[in-house]
Amino acid sequence: FPIEGISIRNKFPSKVESFTIGKLLTEIKLSFGDYKLSSIITSQSFHELKIQKGEMVTALLKSNEMMIMRYE
């Protein structure tokens, strides 16, 4: 599933399982095989993309940093 003009290497063809639309942000839950992914985008972007439950989308993952903290 090549996507032209995008340098992100982590591309996951995923199925839209559900979404929760808020006034400002929308959470989208995806499935990638046996894995579950979640993304939060602006509600405006969600409406512009016309995302529908059950359709296939490509999740683009770019992570510059991840921090883990242990609670004591």
PDB file of C-alpha atoms in Angstrom:
ATOM      1  CA  PHE A   1       0.000   0.000   0.000  1.00  0.00           C
ATOM      2  CA  PRO A   2       2.465   2.638  -1.136  1.00  0.00           C
ATOM      3  CA  ILE A   3       1.568   6.217  -0.283  1.00  0.00           C
ATOM      4  CA  GLU A   4       3.377   8.785  -2.400  1.00  0.00           C
ATOM      5  CA  GLY A   5       4.937  11.857  -0.839  1.00  0.00           C
ATOM      6  CA  ILE A   6       4.861  10.694   2.791  1.00  0.00           C
ATOM      7  CA  SER A   7       8.136   9.815   4.520  1.00  0.00           C
ATOM      8  CA  ILE A   8       6.591   8.041   7.523  1.00  0.00           C
ATOM      9  CA  ARG A   9       7.691   4.387   7.458  1.00  0.00           C
ATOM     10  CA  ASN A  10       5.218   2.975   9.985  1.00  0.00           C
ATOM     11  CA  LYS A  11       2.023   2.541   7.949  1.00  0.00           C
ATOM     12  CA  PHE A  12      -0.695   0.196   9.188  1.00  0.00           C
ATOM     13  CA  PRO A  13      -3.723  -0.700   7.049  1.00  0.00           C
ATOM     14  CA  SER A  14      -6.466  -0.660   9.672  1.00  0.00           C
ATOM     15  CA  LYS A  15     -10.219  -1.021  10.006  1.00  0.00           C
ATOM     16  CA  VAL A  16     -12.265   1.701  11.720  1.00  0.00           C
ATOM     17  CA  GLU A  17     -14.015  -0.041  14.631  1.00  0.00           C
ATOM     18  CA  SER A  18     -15.619   2.959  16.340  1.00  0.00           C
ATOM     19  CA  PHE A  19     -15.290   6.647  17.044  1.00  0.00           C
ATOM     20  CA  THR A  20     -16.384   9.125  19.691  1.00  0.00           C
ATOM     21  CA  ILE A  21     -16.996  12.628  18.398  1.00  0.00           C
ATOM     22  CA  GLY A  22     -16.470  15.540  20.776  1.00  0.00           C
ATOM     23  CA  LYS A  23     -16.815  19.279  20.273  1.00  0.00           C
ATOM     24  CA  LEU A  24     -13.081  19.719  19.638  1.00  0.00           C
ATOM     25  CA  LEU A  25     -11.539  16.231  19.400  1.00  0.00           C
ATOM     26  CA  THR A  26     -12.599  12.833  18.068  1.00  0.00           C
ATOM     27  CA  GLU A  27     -11.188   9.499  19.242  1.00  0.00           C
ATOM     28  CA  ILE A  28     -10.991   6.840  16.550  1.00  0.00           C
ATOM     29  CA  LYS A  29     -10.496   3.168  17.474  1.00  0.00           C
ATOM     30  CA  LEU A  30      -8.867   0.988  14.835  1.00  0.00           C
ATOM     31  CA  SER A  31      -7.961  -2.672  14.454  1.00  0.00           C
ATOM     32  CA  PHE A  32      -4.762  -3.797  12.752  1.00  0.00           C
ATOM     33  CA  GLY A  33      -4.920  -7.584  12.674  1.00  0.00           C
ATOM     34  CA  ASP A  34      -5.090  -8.678  16.312  1.00  0.00           C
ATOM     35  CA  TYR A  35      -3.872  -5.278  17.511  1.00  0.00           C
ATOM     36  CA  LYS A  36      -5.997  -2.324  18.596  1.00  0.00           C
ATOM     37  CA  LEU A  37      -4.957   1.257  17.880  1.00  0.00           C
ATOM     38  CA  SER A  38      -6.465   4.515  19.047  1.00  0.00           C
ATOM     39  CA  SER A  39      -6.021   7.972  17.566  1.00  0.00           C
ATOM     40  CA  ILE A  40      -7.257  11.388  18.581  1.00  0.00           C
ATOM     41  CA  ILE A  41      -7.701  13.995  15.850  1.00  0.00           C
ATOM     42  CA  THR A  42      -9.641  17.226  15.657  1.00  0.00           C
ATOM     43  CA  SER A  43     -13.344  16.784  15.023  1.00  0.00           C
ATOM     44  CA  GLN A  44     -13.022  19.118  12.044  1.00  0.00           C
ATOM     45  CA  SER A  45     -10.388  16.816  10.478  1.00  0.00           C
ATOM     46  CA  PHE A  46     -12.587  13.806  11.218  1.00  0.00           C
ATOM     47  CA  HIS A  47     -15.497  15.370   9.320  1.00  0.00           C
ATOM     48  CA  GLU A  48     -13.261  16.506   6.443  1.00  0.00           C
ATOM     49  CA  LEU A  49     -11.875  12.963   6.064  1.00  0.00           C
ATOM     50  CA  LYS A  50     -15.453  11.567   6.057  1.00  0.00           C
ATOM     51  CA  ILE A  51     -14.353   8.540   8.077  1.00  0.00           C
ATOM     52  CA  GLN A  52     -16.960   5.787   8.330  1.00  0.00           C
ATOM     53  CA  LYS A  53     -17.215   2.818  10.697  1.00  0.00           C
ATOM     54  CA  GLY A  54     -16.031  -0.402   9.052  1.00  0.00           C
ATOM     55  CA  GLU A  55     -13.931   1.213   6.333  1.00  0.00           C
ATOM     56  CA  MET A  56     -10.230   0.627   5.794  1.00  0.00           C
ATOM     57  CA  VAL A  57      -7.814   3.465   6.493  1.00  0.00           C
ATOM     58  CA  THR A  58      -4.050   3.713   6.829  1.00  0.00           C
ATOM     59  CA  ALA A  59      -2.733   4.584  10.285  1.00  0.00           C
ATOM     60  CA  LEU A  60       0.495   6.566  10.018  1.00  0.00           C
ATOM     61  CA  LEU A  61       2.625   6.312  13.155  1.00  0.00           C
ATOM     62  CA  LYS A  62       5.464   8.713  13.801  1.00  0.00           C
ATOM     63  CA  SER A  63       6.937   8.750  17.268  1.00  0.00           C
ATOM     64  CA  ASN A  64       9.765  11.083  18.155  1.00  0.00           C
ATOM     65  CA  GLU A  65       9.778  10.225  21.827  1.00  0.00           C
ATOM     66  CA  MET A  66       8.131   7.891  24.318  1.00  0.00           C
ATOM     67  CA  MET A  67       8.501   8.213  28.049  1.00  0.00           C
ATOM     68  CA  ILE A  68       7.578   5.709  30.735  1.00  0.00           C
ATOM     69  CA  MET A  69       7.224   6.600  34.379  1.00  0.00           C
ATOM     70  CA  ARG A  70       6.754   4.187  37.254  1.00  0.00           C
ATOM     71  CA  TYR A  71       4.252   5.184  39.916  1.00  0.00           C
ATOM     72  CA  GLU A  72       5.312   4.575  43.493  1.00  0.00           C
TER      73      GLU A  72
END
